XYZ file of C-alpha atoms in Angstrom:
722
model
C 219.426 185.803 149.475
C 218.392 186.841 152.941
C 219.586 184.507 155.641
C 217.601 183.425 158.743
C 217.965 185.642 161.780
C 220.638 184.514 164.257
C 219.348 182.830 167.385
C 220.419 183.243 170.969
C 221.792 180.291 172.931
C 218.309 179.579 174.240
C 217.023 179.111 170.697
C 214.927 182.286 170.902
C 215.167 185.115 168.382
C 217.102 188.107 169.685
C 214.307 190.526 170.578
C 216.667 193.502 170.336
C 216.898 192.954 166.592
C 214.195 194.214 164.249
C 211.737 191.480 163.305
C 211.377 190.605 159.655
C 208.306 189.270 157.938
C 207.962 185.518 157.711
C 207.401 185.925 153.982
C 210.955 187.276 153.632
C 212.504 183.921 154.541
C 209.667 181.517 153.642
C 211.041 178.719 151.476
C 214.590 180.143 151.496
C 215.993 176.623 152.005
C 213.932 175.074 149.179
C 214.981 174.612 145.561
C 211.595 176.014 144.593
C 210.058 177.154 141.342
C 211.253 180.715 141.908
C 214.821 179.536 142.468
C 214.691 177.317 139.395
C 213.288 180.156 137.294
C 216.265 182.327 138.184
C 218.945 179.647 137.835
C 217.838 177.391 134.979
C 217.725 178.119 131.241
C 214.108 178.774 130.135
C 213.792 175.545 128.150
C 215.122 173.427 131.035
C 212.870 175.225 133.519
C 209.770 174.647 131.373
C 210.676 170.998 130.877
C 211.073 170.401 134.608
C 207.928 172.371 135.457
C 205.982 170.179 133.032
C 207.045 167.083 134.953
C 206.247 168.651 138.318
C 202.816 170.031 137.434
C 201.442 167.644 134.794
C 203.067 164.359 135.745
C 204.774 163.963 132.369
C 207.925 161.848 132.091
C 211.177 163.458 133.198
C 213.551 164.300 130.338
C 216.948 162.825 131.334
C 218.738 165.349 129.097
C 218.096 168.168 131.566
C 219.542 166.384 134.609
C 223.088 167.765 134.349
C 221.864 171.349 134.045
C 219.511 170.981 137.007
C 222.215 169.272 139.088
C 224.672 172.097 138.448
C 222.183 174.770 139.450
C 221.101 172.793 142.523
C 224.720 172.331 143.624
C 225.604 176.023 143.259
C 222.470 177.129 145.099
C 222.965 174.686 147.989
C 226.665 175.550 148.403
C 225.751 179.232 148.559
C 223.450 178.292 151.423
C 226.181 176.479 153.338
C 225.740 172.881 152.141
C 228.862 170.710 151.894
C 227.080 167.394 151.263
C 224.049 166.055 149.444
C 221.861 163.026 150.079
C 218.981 161.124 148.561
C 216.258 161.510 151.198
C 213.785 158.622 151.208
C 211.167 156.862 153.294
C 211.972 153.170 153.870
C 209.598 150.742 155.516
C 210.914 151.700 158.957
C 208.296 154.483 158.984
C 211.103 157.038 159.327
C 213.304 158.815 156.783
C 216.759 157.748 155.630
C 219.719 159.526 154.121
C 223.332 158.778 153.149
C 225.493 161.900 152.853
C 228.052 162.367 150.069
C 230.375 165.351 149.835
C 230.295 167.654 146.822
C 234.073 167.764 147.137
C 235.981 165.866 144.453
C 239.769 165.534 144.156
C 241.315 166.000 140.720
C 244.250 163.933 139.450
C 246.642 166.803 140.216
C 245.531 166.873 143.844
C 243.389 170.002 143.525
C 239.828 170.030 144.833
C 236.573 171.047 143.232
C 232.872 170.683 144.063
C 231.048 168.404 141.640
C 227.496 167.133 141.330
C 226.358 165.431 138.126
C 222.987 164.677 136.626
C 223.499 160.965 137.207
C 224.166 161.631 140.900
C 220.969 163.694 141.085
C 218.770 161.156 139.331
C 219.983 157.910 140.892
C 221.720 156.732 144.037
C 222.691 153.327 145.359
C 222.282 152.901 149.118
C 222.695 149.503 150.724
C 219.275 147.813 150.687
C 220.039 144.827 152.903
C 219.555 146.379 156.341
C 216.193 148.038 155.752
C 212.916 146.165 156.379
C 212.008 144.393 153.158
C 209.509 141.665 154.018
C 211.442 139.012 152.135
C 211.857 140.949 148.881
C 215.639 140.990 149.432
C 217.924 138.502 151.143
C 220.576 139.897 153.460
C 223.362 139.060 151.007
C 221.534 140.933 148.230
C 222.542 144.454 149.117
C 221.894 146.519 146.026
C 219.060 149.047 146.085
C 218.350 152.195 144.133
C 217.057 155.625 144.972
C 215.500 157.634 142.137
C 214.827 161.384 142.115
C 211.233 162.434 142.692
C 211.163 165.743 140.822
C 207.590 166.449 141.976
C 208.795 167.139 145.529
C 211.325 169.978 145.825
C 214.864 169.492 147.097
C 215.667 171.317 150.334
C 218.536 172.115 152.667
C 218.404 170.526 156.100
C 220.413 172.456 158.677
C 221.473 170.792 161.905
C 223.520 173.195 163.994
C 226.268 174.581 161.778
C 225.943 171.780 159.241
C 223.837 171.946 156.067
C 222.951 169.125 153.688
C 221.143 169.222 150.344
C 218.286 166.683 150.610
C 216.828 165.331 147.386
C 213.461 163.541 147.827
C 213.625 160.127 146.185
C 211.935 156.768 145.947
C 213.712 153.614 147.097
C 213.456 150.352 145.141
C 215.205 146.998 145.072
C 217.521 145.659 142.369
C 214.433 143.995 140.881
C 212.549 147.301 140.744
C 210.146 146.464 143.560
C 209.206 149.210 146.007
C 211.106 149.122 149.304
C 209.681 152.424 150.492
C 206.458 154.237 151.264
C 206.713 156.906 148.550
C 206.713 154.696 145.443
C 203.242 153.214 146.071
C 201.995 156.638 147.173
C 202.993 158.153 143.822
C 201.383 155.234 142.002
C 198.163 155.695 143.994
C 198.118 159.431 143.250
C 198.393 158.589 139.569
C 195.660 155.940 139.845
C 193.084 158.194 141.496
C 193.929 161.001 139.073
C 193.290 158.738 136.094
C 189.909 157.545 137.337
C 188.736 160.958 138.570
C 189.707 162.458 135.223
C 187.369 159.968 133.553
C 184.582 161.118 135.834
C 184.969 164.858 135.223
C 185.072 164.182 131.481
C 181.657 162.534 131.779
C 180.382 165.734 133.375
C 181.706 167.837 130.501
C 185.086 169.031 131.810
C 187.387 169.013 128.774
C 190.118 171.334 130.100
C 191.368 169.549 133.208
C 194.508 167.524 132.526
C 195.217 166.145 135.976
C 193.388 165.497 139.243
C 195.479 166.309 142.277
C 195.196 164.594 145.646
C 195.448 167.322 148.259
C 196.398 166.836 151.877
C 196.801 168.742 155.122
C 198.011 166.790 158.165
C 197.554 168.082 161.723
C 200.175 166.858 164.197
C 199.621 166.385 167.937
C 202.568 166.005 170.306
C 203.701 166.297 173.936
C 206.538 168.435 175.315
C 208.313 167.157 178.425
C 211.155 168.724 180.360
C 214.355 167.147 179.042
C 215.971 166.703 182.472
C 212.947 164.798 183.757
C 212.670 162.700 180.587
C 216.348 161.723 180.956
C 215.435 159.924 184.192
C 212.734 157.839 182.488
C 214.252 154.868 180.583
C 210.837 154.039 179.146
C 210.564 157.473 177.528
C 214.091 157.266 176.130
C 213.721 153.751 174.731
C 210.011 153.438 173.923
C 208.767 157.012 173.582
C 206.047 156.391 176.171
C 205.707 155.744 179.887
C 205.303 152.056 180.676
C 204.472 152.761 184.326
C 203.085 155.770 186.121
C 200.274 156.451 188.551
C 197.903 159.197 187.509
C 198.608 162.713 188.745
C 196.068 164.268 191.164
C 195.141 166.632 188.340
C 195.082 165.591 184.724
C 192.752 167.041 182.102
C 189.609 166.963 184.261
C 189.271 170.730 184.454
C 189.546 171.082 180.669
C 191.683 174.139 181.283
C 194.631 173.293 179.050
C 192.748 172.978 175.746
C 193.156 176.206 173.731
C 194.544 177.844 176.867
C 197.227 180.514 176.891
C 200.437 178.997 175.535
C 203.204 179.074 178.188
C 206.060 181.424 177.273
C 208.641 178.652 177.202
C 206.470 176.615 174.851
C 205.693 179.641 172.712
C 209.426 180.258 172.279
C 209.772 176.659 171.125
C 206.846 177.019 168.739
C 208.229 180.228 167.238
C 211.613 178.595 166.699
C 209.943 175.508 165.224
C 207.786 177.526 162.861
C 210.762 179.594 161.750
C 212.584 176.444 160.664
C 209.498 174.994 158.997
C 208.825 178.241 157.127
C 212.386 178.223 155.786
C 211.697 174.722 154.456
C 208.540 175.914 152.706
C 206.194 174.040 155.060
C 202.995 176.118 155.331
C 202.164 175.630 159.007
C 199.203 177.774 159.950
C 197.829 176.852 163.375
C 199.293 176.193 166.822
C 197.487 175.595 170.113
C 197.309 173.709 173.383
C 195.641 170.315 173.051
C 193.461 168.526 175.603
C 196.024 166.904 177.899
C 198.524 168.845 180.021
C 201.774 169.220 178.097
C 200.057 168.375 174.786
C 200.045 170.655 171.743
C 199.162 170.696 168.039
C 200.541 172.182 164.833
C 198.628 172.211 161.555
C 199.519 173.221 157.983
C 197.439 174.378 155.038
C 196.683 172.108 152.079
C 199.290 170.983 149.566
C 199.784 168.416 146.838
C 199.581 165.080 148.698
C 203.075 163.937 147.758
C 204.673 167.178 148.965
C 202.429 167.193 152.050
C 203.622 163.697 152.994
C 207.264 164.779 152.681
C 206.529 167.904 154.694
C 204.827 165.843 157.395
C 207.901 163.633 157.768
C 210.050 166.764 157.956
C 207.726 168.309 160.546
C 208.194 165.331 162.868
C 211.958 165.551 162.384
C 212.128 169.288 163.073
C 209.842 168.922 166.114
C 212.281 166.511 167.705
C 215.362 168.495 166.650
C 214.043 171.808 167.970
C 212.727 170.640 171.351
C 216.150 170.088 173.028
C 217.174 173.679 172.229
C 214.432 174.764 174.626
C 215.057 172.110 177.266
C 212.258 169.825 176.057
C 211.838 166.344 174.679
C 209.092 166.070 172.038
C 206.976 162.917 172.269
C 204.998 161.947 169.172
C 203.929 158.522 170.443
C 200.202 157.836 170.277
C 199.910 157.205 174.021
C 202.802 158.605 176.061
C 200.725 158.738 179.252
C 197.929 156.559 180.590
C 194.785 158.280 181.830
C 195.026 161.356 179.596
C 194.401 161.859 175.904
C 196.810 160.348 173.449
C 197.953 161.944 170.195
C 196.856 161.499 166.601
C 197.230 163.295 163.335
C 194.165 164.330 161.377
C 194.559 163.487 157.714
C 192.568 166.083 155.734
C 192.161 164.724 152.191
C 190.484 165.962 149.039
C 190.707 165.947 145.235
C 191.185 169.029 143.053
C 191.588 169.681 139.365
C 194.783 171.253 138.052
C 192.654 174.334 137.349
C 191.910 174.724 141.072
C 188.399 173.256 141.387
C 187.838 171.134 144.504
C 185.815 168.034 143.621
C 184.561 167.872 147.225
C 183.302 171.453 147.329
C 179.498 171.123 147.677
C 178.855 174.743 146.576
C 175.637 176.584 147.357
C 172.981 174.423 145.707
C 174.504 171.111 146.643
C 171.433 169.076 145.725
C 171.876 169.998 142.065
C 175.676 169.541 141.955
C 175.661 166.122 140.325
C 179.436 165.845 139.978
C 180.003 166.542 143.682
C 177.279 164.089 144.720
C 178.807 161.405 142.505
C 182.242 161.887 144.060
C 180.654 161.934 147.529
C 178.835 158.663 146.897
C 182.021 157.171 145.475
C 183.750 157.962 148.768
C 180.863 156.460 150.770
C 181.032 153.329 148.639
C 184.824 153.118 149.041
C 184.780 153.371 152.838
C 182.018 150.783 153.124
C 183.483 148.366 150.586
C 187.024 148.592 151.942
C 186.508 149.405 155.635
C 188.803 146.611 156.824
C 191.590 147.740 154.497
C 191.256 151.344 155.659
C 191.408 150.186 159.282
C 194.531 148.154 158.487
C 196.213 151.256 157.086
C 196.373 152.847 160.547
C 197.076 149.685 162.557
C 199.981 149.674 165.006
C 200.707 148.645 168.569
C 200.907 152.321 169.484
C 197.572 153.225 167.879
C 195.854 150.321 169.627
C 196.165 152.325 172.857
C 193.922 155.137 171.635
C 191.453 153.849 169.024
C 188.102 153.457 170.692
C 189.036 155.358 173.837
C 187.298 158.654 174.574
C 190.042 160.567 172.807
C 190.095 159.067 169.323
C 187.580 157.552 166.911
C 186.637 153.915 167.372
C 188.126 151.112 165.292
C 184.798 150.926 163.426
C 185.238 152.777 160.134
C 182.237 155.058 159.566
C 181.518 158.358 157.825
C 180.095 161.550 159.310
C 178.278 163.639 156.702
C 176.455 166.250 158.761
C 172.870 167.480 158.600
C 172.958 169.088 155.167
C 174.481 166.162 153.261
C 172.464 163.627 155.236
C 169.297 165.492 154.228
C 170.328 165.377 150.571
C 171.168 161.672 150.865
C 167.670 161.134 152.275
C 166.169 162.978 149.322
C 168.223 161.031 146.770
C 167.324 157.723 148.350
C 163.623 158.533 148.298
C 163.660 159.704 144.699
C 165.069 163.126 143.857
C 166.964 165.883 145.672
C 165.088 169.196 145.404
C 166.613 171.458 148.057
C 169.742 172.204 150.071
C 169.554 172.868 153.795
C 170.958 176.279 154.699
C 172.737 177.243 157.873
C 171.437 180.808 158.150
C 172.731 183.352 160.653
C 173.189 183.017 164.398
C 171.861 185.761 166.674
C 174.057 185.886 169.773
C 171.547 187.889 171.802
C 173.560 191.059 172.356
C 173.214 194.038 170.026
C 176.951 194.723 170.293
C 177.747 191.309 168.824
C 177.505 190.586 165.108
C 175.218 188.019 163.582
C 177.525 185.284 162.372
C 176.885 182.809 159.551
C 176.025 179.346 160.805
C 177.209 176.245 158.972
C 174.513 173.883 157.819
C 176.143 171.040 159.782
C 177.968 170.544 163.071
C 181.201 168.562 163.401
C 181.730 165.134 164.948
C 184.988 164.464 166.773
C 184.100 160.808 167.343
C 183.943 159.918 163.650
C 187.002 158.292 162.077
C 186.161 159.695 158.610
C 184.278 162.969 158.698
C 183.205 165.410 155.984
C 184.305 168.871 157.128
C 183.086 171.355 154.537
C 185.153 170.594 151.425
C 187.292 167.622 152.450
C 187.287 164.411 154.432
C 189.155 164.246 157.706
C 190.587 160.807 158.445
C 190.913 161.262 162.208
C 192.103 157.780 163.153
C 195.700 158.107 161.905
C 198.277 157.756 164.684
C 200.568 160.619 165.690
C 203.845 158.779 165.024
C 202.697 157.210 161.771
C 204.154 158.006 158.371
C 201.061 159.152 156.479
C 202.196 157.825 153.094
C 200.663 154.394 153.747
C 197.132 155.443 154.858
C 196.995 157.878 151.938
C 198.160 155.184 149.527
C 195.285 153.010 150.733
C 192.825 155.906 150.656
C 193.766 156.928 147.118
C 193.555 153.331 145.910
C 190.116 152.545 147.315
C 188.778 155.897 146.062
C 190.255 155.177 142.622
C 188.457 151.830 142.558
C 185.177 153.388 143.610
C 185.355 156.278 141.132
C 186.276 153.742 138.446
C 183.088 151.843 139.300
C 180.932 154.983 139.198
C 182.437 156.213 135.926
C 182.049 152.818 134.290
C 178.408 152.597 135.347
C 177.649 156.074 134.002
C 179.386 155.304 130.704
C 177.288 152.155 130.345
C 174.015 153.767 131.335
C 174.308 157.148 129.637
C 176.458 156.157 126.664
C 179.066 158.272 124.927
C 178.335 161.981 124.600
C 174.991 161.736 126.444
C 172.453 164.522 126.481
C 172.225 166.425 129.789
C 168.846 164.833 130.490
C 170.116 161.304 129.876
C 173.197 161.876 132.008
C 171.131 163.337 134.846
C 168.780 160.354 134.807
C 171.696 157.913 134.878
C 173.363 159.808 137.733
C 170.203 159.903 139.857
C 169.617 156.181 139.419
C 173.223 155.320 140.228
C 173.318 157.547 143.301
C 170.091 156.060 144.623
C 171.449 152.529 144.198
C 174.795 153.411 145.791
C 173.182 155.076 148.800
C 170.825 152.178 149.355
C 173.667 149.650 149.245
C 176.340 151.522 151.193
C 174.554 153.926 153.510
C 175.148 151.629 156.465
C 178.634 153.151 156.825
C 177.188 156.639 157.458
C 176.723 157.567 161.112
C 176.441 161.052 162.597
C 176.003 160.156 166.279
C 178.327 159.453 169.209
C 180.981 157.011 168.036
C 182.049 156.367 171.629
C 178.679 155.059 172.757
C 177.970 151.378 173.353
C 174.781 151.912 171.393
C 176.778 152.670 168.246
C 178.953 149.587 168.705
C 175.817 147.471 168.986
C 174.231 149.213 166.004
C 177.408 148.836 163.916
C 177.395 145.104 164.603
C 173.762 144.900 163.427
C 174.722 146.786 160.262
C 177.527 144.313 159.612
C 180.337 146.849 159.943
C 183.696 145.359 160.940
C 185.201 146.256 164.318
C 188.865 145.254 164.221
C 189.911 146.214 167.729
C 193.579 145.211 167.606
C 196.445 145.321 165.141
C 196.597 141.512 164.641
C 192.928 141.566 163.612
C 193.447 144.573 161.361
C 196.578 143.340 159.572
C 194.791 140.117 158.661
C 192.685 142.289 156.340
C 195.739 142.744 154.089
C 196.017 139.023 153.308
C 192.945 138.188 151.161
C 193.419 137.756 147.412
C 190.836 140.465 146.669
C 193.068 143.036 148.401
C 196.117 142.001 146.377
C 194.007 142.126 143.224
C 192.801 145.637 144.106
C 196.313 147.059 144.471
C 197.544 145.202 141.392
C 194.640 146.364 139.225
C 195.537 150.015 139.745
C 199.291 149.461 139.553
C 199.903 150.518 143.149
C 201.455 147.354 144.593
C 202.179 143.901 143.239
C 201.136 140.967 145.414
C 204.766 140.477 146.407
C 205.115 144.137 147.390
C 201.880 144.009 149.409
C 202.868 140.792 151.164
C 206.241 142.336 152.009
C 204.581 145.346 153.621
C 202.248 143.166 155.610
C 205.147 141.036 156.828
C 207.067 144.163 157.850
C 204.056 145.470 159.787
C 203.662 142.129 161.575
C 207.363 142.032 162.448
C 207.279 145.641 163.637
C 204.384 144.877 165.991
C 206.280 141.922 167.483
C 209.562 143.822 167.796
C 208.006 146.897 169.339
C 206.124 144.960 172.002
C 209.225 142.873 172.715
C 211.242 146.049 173.296
C 208.532 147.516 175.508
C 208.189 144.285 177.485
C 211.922 143.986 178.031
C 212.174 147.639 179.045
C 209.371 147.272 181.578
C 210.827 144.074 183.031
C 214.301 145.655 183.263
C 212.984 148.851 184.911
C 211.025 146.777 187.405
C 213.947 144.510 188.298
C 216.611 147.222 188.541
C 214.679 150.285 189.717
C 211.123 149.753 190.940
C 211.463 146.488 192.857
C 214.676 147.564 194.666
C 212.978 150.836 195.644
C 209.974 148.914 196.917
C 212.218 146.598 198.960
C 214.116 149.550 200.455
C 210.833 151.142 201.503
C 209.736 147.775 202.886
C 212.934 147.463 204.929
C 212.424 150.937 206.389
C 208.861 150.072 207.364
C 210.055 146.855 208.925
C 212.660 148.773 210.933
C 209.969 151.145 212.205
C 207.736 148.240 213.244
C 210.653 146.468 214.967
C 211.694 149.617 216.794
C 208.203 150.300 218.109
C 207.706 146.719 219.151
C 211.086 146.782 220.912
C 209.983 149.893 222.773
C 206.784 148.195 223.810
C 204.659 150.523 221.671
C 201.786 149.125 219.626
C 201.425 150.640 216.111
C 198.757 148.580 214.350
C 198.501 151.078 211.481
C 202.226 150.803 210.702
C 202.097 147.022 210.958
C 199.141 147.018 208.560
C 201.084 149.244 206.180
C 203.975 146.812 206.279
C 201.752 143.805 205.593
C 200.102 145.631 202.661
C 203.460 146.726 201.316
C 204.889 143.196 201.511
C 201.832 141.860 199.720
C 202.110 144.455 196.943
C 205.873 143.993 196.535
C 205.364 140.237 196.243
C 202.694 140.815 193.596
C 205.103 143.108 191.734
C 207.825 140.462 191.795
C 205.438 137.735 190.642
C 204.124 139.876 187.785
C 207.670 140.750 186.748
C 208.640 137.075 186.605
C 205.505 136.320 184.615
C 206.351 139.016 182.053
C 209.954 137.828 181.793
C 208.690 134.313 181.130
C 206.304 135.398 178.367
C 209.148 137.278 176.670
C 211.107 134.032 176.268
C 208.296 132.501 174.202
C 208.982 132.092 170.503
C 206.811 131.111 167.547
C 208.223 130.330 164.108
C 204.916 131.471 162.595
C 204.971 135.268 162.846
C 201.184 135.532 162.639
C 200.842 133.268 165.685
C 203.644 135.105 167.445
C 201.916 138.436 166.835
C 198.725 137.134 168.423
C 200.722 135.711 171.349
C 202.245 139.144 171.929
C 198.762 140.666 172.048
C 197.185 137.960 174.207
C 200.080 137.246 176.591
C 202.810 139.880 176.592
C 200.451 142.873 176.523
C 198.316 141.294 179.257
C 201.404 140.619 181.395
C 202.616 144.201 180.885
C 199.249 145.596 181.961
C 199.262 143.406 185.091
C 202.806 144.444 186.022
C 201.991 148.085 185.450
C 198.985 147.859 187.754
C 201.212 146.463 190.507
C 203.827 149.181 189.975
C 201.290 152.009 189.883
C 199.635 150.741 193.055
C 203.004 150.768 194.838
C 203.803 154.249 193.546
C 200.629 155.591 195.149
C 201.701 154.234 198.566
C 205.461 154.760 198.654
C 207.176 157.879 200.036
C 207.997 160.279 197.213
C 211.729 160.249 198.025
C 211.799 156.485 197.526
C 210.165 156.395 194.111
C 212.954 156.110 191.493
C 211.201 157.782 188.551
C 209.804 161.240 187.781
C 206.053 161.048 188.331
C 203.179 162.005 186.045
C 202.710 165.163 188.108
C 206.335 166.070 187.367
C 206.206 165.213 183.662
C 202.808 166.500 182.563
C 203.178 169.918 184.137
C 206.830 170.496 183.292
C 205.985 172.938 180.479
C 204.391 175.472 182.821
């Protein structure tokens, strides 16, 4: 097997060496189908492939054979340890490493890895968030091999570990992770969508696959500067900082030339991701200075979720090699755009047909229009639940600002689909709007095909050609949860549509009878749920007013949004499709509430500590110097009213800083036994106190001499990649 090219100490590829094609090393650290084909007996390979591609039950008899081949392959690639790699409710990944090395009774050593070790592990479950499912003294938890996501080798420096994607459950079998409900939701939507395609005459499809491509936005900051910012190190975002003279006003960073230092980082990053079989396709500068984006192509949703978690890990591992810190927080800097991740979701058959592909004559594509209307119905019926799926203290900073969609869940369809919806609502769809060609006005330029619809960056859930783009997901968020919710509400809606068609058209309906039933159902669905469709400016006050008239929920903060997970109808929804039991759902909600409280407590304490130990002392030193200047001039008989005014203003601002600091410290001592009440207190008191203290600090920063300010400024941080 060809090994990755050696890197120089700077992390860059040695340009004196001949460059190889990316395809030569793509997936070289993945126990992929090609590797399995070469290393497994044909019957074992076919058995495992059946599980991976059709969702059939895993045959435990093949585990030992697969484990042996996986061990040999990983050792050949430098691995000394293996781990079950899982996604607990922390929102991160977890792993416990065990050595392949085993000591025989005679003292000799041998590498061993059994089928039982592959299939099941037993990490301690007590110290992970569990929402009350486990008591601290109840430590047992299980990890179980997810064969549908390939094992891979994670290299950190000279060390390599075989990582086996797994689920994580409690001793009682309840999900303690984000992957278990995701897999259940994938199965649920597949089952219901399969019913629907059968109604439309598809007898060959055996499985409907949720597909996903997740774009990731992030900031790169010079590591030496970031080291002098405690807020960045502890919280991942700046808690204070006056705006730089230049931010993103000139719109010159977006899609601009990528700085060489950043490009070296990106090339190194992509090389590692390619080796892990992650199909990243696009890289570019984002809107804010120091902000960038990486985007992959579509994959099976389960694999895409694993790859997204890996992408965040590799981003943060690779950055220090190039002198950077990678920030994936939703709002690292005030006054410039924050970061999100666009969740591009669709459904496809196992034969490769995309259920959200409108095709040429969309108005006559009854199956597509039924799926489309099912999605519209799902977003309208479960808007609060969808909003709750992307709720966090970090995401509260960006939702609704002129950088991210508003907290109002709505759908953008575009001109062509909106026109067809109009036709269906009025009676019957008879035509499909065409985009035509665009004449650019110069004979040397080609005529280019024009899409029949524009795009809308202000929509939280937008149709973009053959998929829906859920744009409101936060940049640091594990995407398993929003996709679990999305799959579940779509499953419920497709279930409703399929059931209605079965009732109205009967079994084995004639084409005419089926068409009549479909048209009637679509008309009813559009009439009832069209209120969620909006193609205009989601940032405008007019839309907020219009959304309120339409009765659309606007859950502006996380406490409001998480309350949407409590009603019985939500628990019944997840239970009906086997995604989450009520106890599992309640546990997740409790964990999210606790996370909100803990995160804001950490941020509040960090801000108060920075103010008391760094900002306030610096302000007092500057004040003392000003006072000395005033005293010296007065002693010399010189009048300096401007300096005296500066001193009075400085004293006033320093006093305000101290008062605001004391106020924040006081709010942080407050405690509520009821976590729901405590969460709301954090929003209404701690966040307000933090904003007030920040305003005082930022005002002082604008006035103080640069050599007195104790922190790297926004001007330093945002332009450190140039």
